[in-house]
XYZ file of C-alpha atoms in Angstrom:
461
model
C 172.893 39.635 -9.968
C 172.483 39.694 -13.735
C 171.726 43.414 -13.688
C 174.790 44.105 -11.560
C 177.042 42.166 -13.946
C 175.585 44.062 -16.932
C 176.331 47.415 -15.261
C 179.792 46.453 -13.998
C 180.911 43.664 -16.301
C 184.530 44.823 -16.072
C 184.764 44.512 -12.279
C 186.668 41.603 -10.717
C 184.351 38.620 -10.271
C 185.244 38.215 -6.578
C 183.417 41.498 -5.785
C 179.989 40.181 -6.743
C 179.431 37.789 -3.805
C 180.235 40.677 -1.465
C 177.811 43.030 -3.213
C 175.063 40.429 -3.292
C 175.500 39.701 0.412
C 175.370 43.424 1.110
C 172.185 43.800 -0.892
C 170.526 41.037 1.122
C 172.075 42.016 4.433
C 172.302 45.531 5.772
C 173.339 48.162 8.158
C 172.042 51.035 10.168
C 170.894 54.411 9.018
C 172.587 57.696 9.556
C 174.875 56.776 12.226
C 172.927 55.114 10.145
C 171.573 57.746 7.996
C 170.324 57.125 4.504
C 171.279 59.760 1.959
C 169.365 62.932 2.702
C 167.053 63.822 -0.144
C 165.893 67.411 -0.602
C 164.208 68.815 -3.709
C 166.649 70.299 -6.203
C 164.352 72.348 -8.426
C 165.477 73.305 -11.913
C 163.851 76.687 -12.511
C 161.670 76.923 -15.593
C 161.624 73.166 -16.141
C 158.825 70.673 -15.687
C 158.548 66.948 -15.132
C 155.867 64.306 -15.485
C 154.799 63.446 -11.911
C 155.673 59.914 -10.869
C 152.936 57.770 -9.360
C 155.514 55.671 -7.515
C 159.198 54.802 -7.476
C 161.587 52.333 -5.883
C 165.320 52.481 -5.180
C 167.769 50.312 -3.269
C 171.219 50.870 -1.837
C 173.806 48.668 -0.186
C 177.053 49.626 1.526
C 179.850 47.547 3.003
C 182.528 49.213 5.151
C 185.652 47.465 6.432
C 187.886 49.268 8.915
C 191.211 48.574 10.575
C 192.546 50.338 13.651
C 196.252 50.015 14.366
C 197.576 49.537 17.901
C 198.284 52.800 19.726
C 199.992 53.839 22.996
C 197.826 54.265 26.106
C 199.036 55.004 29.630
C 195.870 53.332 30.968
C 192.468 52.109 29.860
C 189.046 52.029 31.487
C 185.675 50.373 31.099
C 184.615 52.514 28.139
C 188.017 53.041 26.504
C 188.957 52.510 22.887
C 191.062 49.355 23.064
C 194.768 50.061 22.444
C 195.329 46.825 20.498
C 194.861 46.474 16.751
C 191.256 45.801 15.689
C 189.154 45.168 12.609
C 185.538 46.141 12.066
C 182.867 45.814 9.392
C 179.325 46.977 8.697
C 176.741 46.060 6.072
C 173.963 48.405 5.090
C 171.061 47.882 2.727
C 167.876 49.867 2.341
C 164.864 49.893 0.040
C 163.297 53.283 -0.684
C 159.654 52.892 -1.744
C 157.536 55.926 -2.658
C 153.846 56.283 -3.550
C 151.840 59.364 -4.593
C 148.529 59.419 -2.700
C 146.758 62.627 -3.744
C 147.650 66.165 -4.850
C 150.911 67.058 -3.092
C 150.844 63.981 -0.821
C 153.548 61.312 -0.913
C 154.110 58.266 1.308
C 157.530 56.652 1.766
C 158.525 53.369 3.368
C 162.114 52.177 3.945
C 162.664 48.613 5.162
C 166.228 48.128 6.370
C 168.490 45.584 8.070
C 171.721 45.819 10.055
C 174.781 43.709 10.706
C 178.317 44.506 11.783
C 181.034 44.476 14.410
C 182.145 47.905 15.732
C 185.605 48.904 16.903
C 185.907 48.413 20.688
C 182.180 47.850 21.054
C 181.552 51.401 19.780
C 183.285 52.956 22.805
C 186.128 55.349 23.515
C 185.673 58.217 21.039
C 183.750 61.453 20.763
C 183.731 61.354 16.961
C 183.078 57.698 16.038
C 184.760 56.533 12.853
C 181.851 54.861 11.011
C 178.613 56.751 10.436
C 176.972 53.520 9.306
C 177.499 51.815 12.674
C 174.505 52.050 15.007
C 174.593 51.396 18.733
C 172.454 48.283 18.228
C 174.583 46.779 15.463
C 175.844 43.227 16.063
C 177.078 40.204 14.102
C 173.519 38.857 13.654
C 171.493 40.250 10.787
C 168.503 42.248 12.052
C 165.724 43.683 9.912
C 163.443 46.554 10.889
C 161.281 49.371 9.538
C 163.574 52.366 9.221
C 161.233 55.015 7.835
C 157.512 55.315 7.219
C 156.281 58.849 6.690
C 153.811 61.078 4.884
C 155.001 64.237 3.140
C 152.411 66.847 2.157
C 153.502 69.727 -0.077
C 151.235 72.772 -0.217
C 151.646 75.021 -3.269
C 151.638 78.696 -2.227
C 152.466 80.159 -5.637
C 155.518 81.395 -7.477
C 157.487 79.859 -10.309
C 157.128 76.113 -10.856
C 160.219 73.935 -11.117
C 160.932 70.247 -11.634
C 162.400 67.851 -9.122
C 164.094 64.624 -10.201
C 163.214 61.092 -9.188
C 165.455 59.977 -6.313
C 165.348 57.850 -3.191
C 162.483 59.154 -1.028
C 161.598 61.729 -3.672
C 159.044 61.318 -6.469
C 159.650 63.186 -9.701
C 157.272 66.066 -10.164
C 156.906 69.818 -9.952
C 157.055 72.175 -6.973
C 156.308 75.852 -6.468
C 159.091 78.192 -5.384
C 156.837 79.295 -2.501
C 155.574 76.236 -0.669
C 154.932 74.595 2.675
C 156.072 71.013 3.320
C 154.720 69.008 6.263
C 156.302 65.662 7.222
C 154.679 63.257 9.687
C 155.914 59.816 10.712
C 159.170 57.980 11.286
C 162.278 59.587 9.796
C 165.950 60.266 10.494
C 166.557 63.809 11.718
C 169.113 64.372 8.950
C 166.377 63.858 6.347
C 165.056 67.306 7.240
C 167.647 69.207 9.315
C 171.356 70.023 8.883
C 171.701 69.060 5.214
C 175.090 69.712 3.601
C 175.969 68.637 0.078
C 179.627 67.961 0.945
C 179.447 66.333 4.393
C 176.274 64.511 5.319
C 176.215 60.995 3.890
C 178.558 58.303 5.307
C 177.683 56.049 2.381
C 179.219 58.409 -0.153
C 181.489 61.000 1.486
C 182.915 61.489 5.009
C 182.185 58.842 7.654
C 183.046 60.382 11.051
C 180.078 61.183 13.307
C 181.445 64.676 13.991
C 181.544 65.515 10.258
C 178.287 64.091 8.886
C 176.271 66.333 11.224
C 176.814 68.779 14.088
C 178.894 66.940 16.680
C 177.082 68.636 19.588
C 173.612 68.067 18.092
C 172.084 65.532 20.507
C 169.167 65.070 18.128
C 166.084 63.030 19.032
C 166.535 59.451 17.829
C 166.436 55.835 18.870
C 169.627 53.793 18.982
C 169.399 53.218 15.210
C 169.088 56.929 14.443
C 165.353 57.223 13.718
C 162.486 58.972 15.472
C 158.725 59.566 15.340
C 157.328 63.048 15.032
C 156.442 65.891 12.708
C 158.078 68.853 10.988
C 156.940 71.814 8.896
C 159.070 73.675 6.340
C 158.438 76.919 4.475
C 160.381 77.696 1.270
C 160.403 81.275 -0.025
C 161.346 82.314 -3.593
C 163.528 85.091 -2.124
C 166.070 82.352 -1.313
C 165.412 81.364 2.273
C 163.592 78.632 4.169
C 162.632 77.912 7.750
C 161.777 74.564 9.300
C 160.811 73.316 12.752
C 159.854 69.993 14.238
C 159.200 67.947 17.354
C 160.330 64.339 17.590
C 160.294 61.532 20.152
C 163.247 60.849 22.444
C 164.146 57.296 23.485
C 162.599 56.164 26.769
C 166.078 55.979 28.275
C 169.544 57.187 27.305
C 170.653 55.728 23.955
C 167.861 53.175 24.073
C 165.919 51.636 21.201
C 162.271 52.052 22.352
C 160.939 55.569 21.780
C 158.649 57.475 24.108
C 155.764 58.326 21.701
C 154.059 60.854 23.967
C 155.842 63.929 22.492
C 155.023 65.744 25.736
C 156.730 63.697 28.456
C 159.996 63.563 26.499
C 160.785 65.175 23.151
C 163.332 66.967 21.016
C 162.475 70.329 19.429
C 164.531 71.949 16.677
C 164.240 74.954 14.402
C 166.481 75.811 11.445
C 166.786 78.915 9.283
C 168.300 78.401 5.823
C 169.635 81.328 3.792
C 170.834 80.948 0.214
C 173.381 83.500 -0.984
C 175.970 84.163 -3.659
C 179.731 84.052 -3.099
C 182.521 83.781 -5.668
C 179.714 84.127 -8.206
C 178.269 80.804 -7.006
C 175.226 79.922 -4.862
C 176.022 78.900 -1.303
C 173.912 78.143 1.758
C 174.078 78.996 5.457
C 171.905 77.183 8.006
C 171.350 78.179 11.636
C 170.053 75.413 13.908
C 168.818 75.506 17.516
C 167.566 72.534 19.530
C 166.050 71.862 22.948
C 165.578 68.372 24.397
C 163.410 67.298 27.310
C 164.243 63.886 28.785
C 165.100 61.962 31.946
C 168.797 62.830 31.965
C 171.478 62.528 34.634
C 173.413 65.648 35.666
C 177.217 65.633 35.718
C 177.441 68.188 38.538
C 174.727 66.519 40.622
C 176.490 63.165 40.179
C 179.782 64.675 41.353
C 178.131 66.272 44.388
C 176.413 63.020 45.338
C 179.667 61.062 44.957
C 181.516 63.567 47.155
C 178.854 63.272 49.860
C 178.842 59.448 49.817
C 182.508 58.743 49.064
C 181.648 56.837 45.875
C 182.357 57.075 42.141
C 179.968 59.472 40.362
C 177.130 57.723 38.539
C 174.711 59.489 36.175
C 172.041 56.839 36.710
C 171.579 58.024 40.312
C 170.672 61.572 39.305
C 168.303 61.036 36.384
C 165.229 63.231 36.312
C 163.437 65.408 33.775
C 165.939 67.964 32.504
C 166.412 70.183 29.464
C 169.379 70.381 27.104
C 169.849 73.211 24.650
C 172.289 73.805 21.819
C 172.841 75.464 18.467
C 174.892 75.141 15.303
C 175.890 76.910 12.113
C 176.315 74.986 8.861
C 177.875 76.466 5.705
C 178.290 74.937 2.255
C 179.987 76.892 -0.519
C 181.021 75.899 -4.043
C 184.333 77.548 -4.925
C 184.603 76.359 -8.528
C 182.856 73.859 -10.801
C 184.865 71.051 -9.192
C 185.719 72.307 -5.688
C 183.430 72.896 -2.722
C 183.955 73.696 0.953
C 181.930 73.219 4.120
C 182.020 74.349 7.739
C 180.086 73.358 10.851
C 180.255 74.789 14.351
C 178.045 73.537 17.198
C 177.631 73.904 20.954
C 175.463 72.277 23.637
C 175.183 73.257 27.300
C 176.930 70.054 28.459
C 175.216 69.958 31.857
C 173.501 66.598 31.409
C 174.308 63.293 29.766
C 174.212 62.625 26.046
C 170.844 61.052 25.331
C 170.820 60.141 21.644
C 174.029 60.970 19.733
C 177.726 61.534 20.397
C 179.477 62.631 23.605
C 180.497 66.014 22.207
C 179.612 69.366 23.810
C 181.255 71.668 21.278
C 182.662 70.994 17.842
C 184.202 72.762 14.861
C 184.532 70.922 11.546
C 185.510 72.049 8.070
C 186.804 70.631 4.836
C 186.802 70.496 1.059
C 185.607 68.082 -1.617
C 187.080 68.016 -5.139
C 185.600 66.245 -8.153
C 187.959 64.388 -10.455
C 187.428 66.368 -13.672
C 191.073 67.483 -13.788
C 192.405 63.936 -13.952
C 189.727 62.648 -16.311
C 187.420 61.063 -13.687
C 184.493 63.445 -13.386
C 182.472 61.101 -11.153
C 185.287 60.543 -8.643
C 185.649 62.675 -5.505
C 188.425 63.353 -3.037
C 187.772 65.006 0.309
C 189.615 66.158 3.415
C 188.243 67.500 6.706
C 189.494 68.599 10.126
C 187.526 68.399 13.383
C 188.027 69.716 16.905
C 185.664 68.281 19.541
C 185.441 69.506 23.131
C 183.664 68.807 26.426
C 181.966 71.029 28.989
C 183.659 71.607 32.346
C 181.017 69.500 34.116
C 181.532 66.495 31.828
C 185.334 66.795 32.081
C 185.203 66.734 35.887
C 182.816 63.781 35.842
C 185.080 61.693 33.591
C 188.226 62.723 35.491
C 186.600 61.427 38.707
C 186.113 57.983 37.115
C 182.516 58.414 35.956
C 181.221 56.579 32.907
C 179.266 58.070 30.042
C 177.491 55.977 27.441
C 180.549 56.010 25.141
C 183.336 57.465 27.306
C 185.153 56.500 30.493
C 188.908 55.852 30.676
C 188.876 55.839 34.488
C 190.745 59.164 34.518
C 191.153 62.120 32.182
C 194.070 64.291 31.119
C 191.820 66.584 29.127
C 192.664 67.823 25.668
C 190.260 68.531 22.800
C 189.782 65.565 20.487
C 191.246 66.338 17.040
C 190.391 64.399 13.889
C 191.657 64.395 10.321
C 189.594 62.473 7.779
C 190.310 62.056 4.087
C 188.744 59.873 1.409
C 188.889 59.062 -2.287
C 185.676 57.752 -3.872
C 186.031 56.161 -7.308
C 182.952 55.400 -9.367
C 183.855 52.170 -11.161
C 180.591 52.094 -13.079
C 177.165 53.690 -12.882
C 175.719 52.995 -9.460
C 178.832 51.435 -7.909
C 181.562 53.290 -6.006
C 184.645 52.112 -4.118
C 186.181 54.437 -1.520
C 189.408 54.488 0.453
C 189.200 56.329 3.780
C 191.743 57.320 6.434
C 191.201 58.923 9.852
C 193.824 60.210 12.286
C 192.633 60.930 15.834
C 194.606 62.823 18.471
C 193.495 62.662 22.106
C 190.838 59.959 21.628
C 187.986 60.502 24.094
C 189.618 63.873 24.944
C 192.491 62.145 26.753
C 196.104 63.221 26.102
C 197.326 60.067 27.872
C 196.054 57.908 24.984
C 196.669 57.804 21.237
C 197.085 58.976 18.582
C 194.886 56.544 16.668
C 195.073 55.582 12.981
C 192.053 54.040 11.224
C 191.834 53.020 7.555
C 188.744 51.852 5.696
C 187.466 50.453 2.417
C 183.865 51.193 1.437
C 181.794 49.545 -1.301
C 178.562 51.319 -2.176
C 175.918 50.413 -4.775
C 172.631 52.184 -5.477
C 169.954 51.541 -8.124
């Protein structure tokens, strides 16, 4: 508390109880994700290797949804009445150097919050810090525990800075990195400097990662497995990994076998120059194996028995495939843009992430240099989410997904506008205002539009 007052002695006193509570309480990871940390080498520089480091972060998000028109509502609908929501998040990032190139990281975390409408009724959920297991009772758990081994393959040596889940040191431009243990998928795959971290930038699930990426994870957003990455000095990298799926759809326990059920992904990263500035393009493909229900099989069974289609009656081992493209591009010293496009086959139920079968998202982020606030950021993004024909027919027939189910469906793509302003009030503490406008919530033209505003407090040390 003393340290916080020293850093932010000019802040209103009433903020400190909130920040202290947030530091002791918590929230989920990447829905739920902690900030993704990737090495940012500075060519030709060097750093004294750290033996260990420790960082903490805490985030509080308050949201309000205004009442909206709805011709009807179902079991899994976003409630049409006005609602308020909150989430706490706090995480400790502890790192230890074991031997040459080997680092171990451990992240204890806790979660507490109340979601809008029980976290139902949207494809792109409005709070990336809200996990499916979040409730009003504070719960602590082990978020991450993993070993990272870096193998020097030669080339120019560069320094990396000390950050959360990253020890200061030196890396070779040509290297192999192997990660084994419990992580969030966004720690390794689908990084984007402008749209990836709901604690600092955009918050919608369809913006912080590929909307159609049904990545392997438990209900808090973490998984067990392994990944290997190769970085080449020519400006490209490739990574692949296999991780555990939950034992059942959107469940918390993971199936650790990595053969019975698993999620595989591979990503190619290409660095390039555009507008005289370095940009990055990433191509991702994934394939999941799990006990999933089929939309078409559920419809056929319901037609034969005269009942409402039910995914639970058709669950068996199935495969889901998908892909995505992710672009980040600085345009000037202050302005950057991003784009994501993703698609999944949409034949079987969502098992770990959002109910989105195809998605396009893009936006810009501007730093506040021009108005004398270099550490402030303002961002705006647009999203278009869609469903496969099989999932549309299933929902229109009254079927329920994990997040969706209005009882009927007048299908239209779900469209989202999100904008935010993040003001750094002092080193390590940022306050953000956020607004989201959602047309056709849950892909239903008979409901909405929806307006959601938020205030976010974030501290990291």
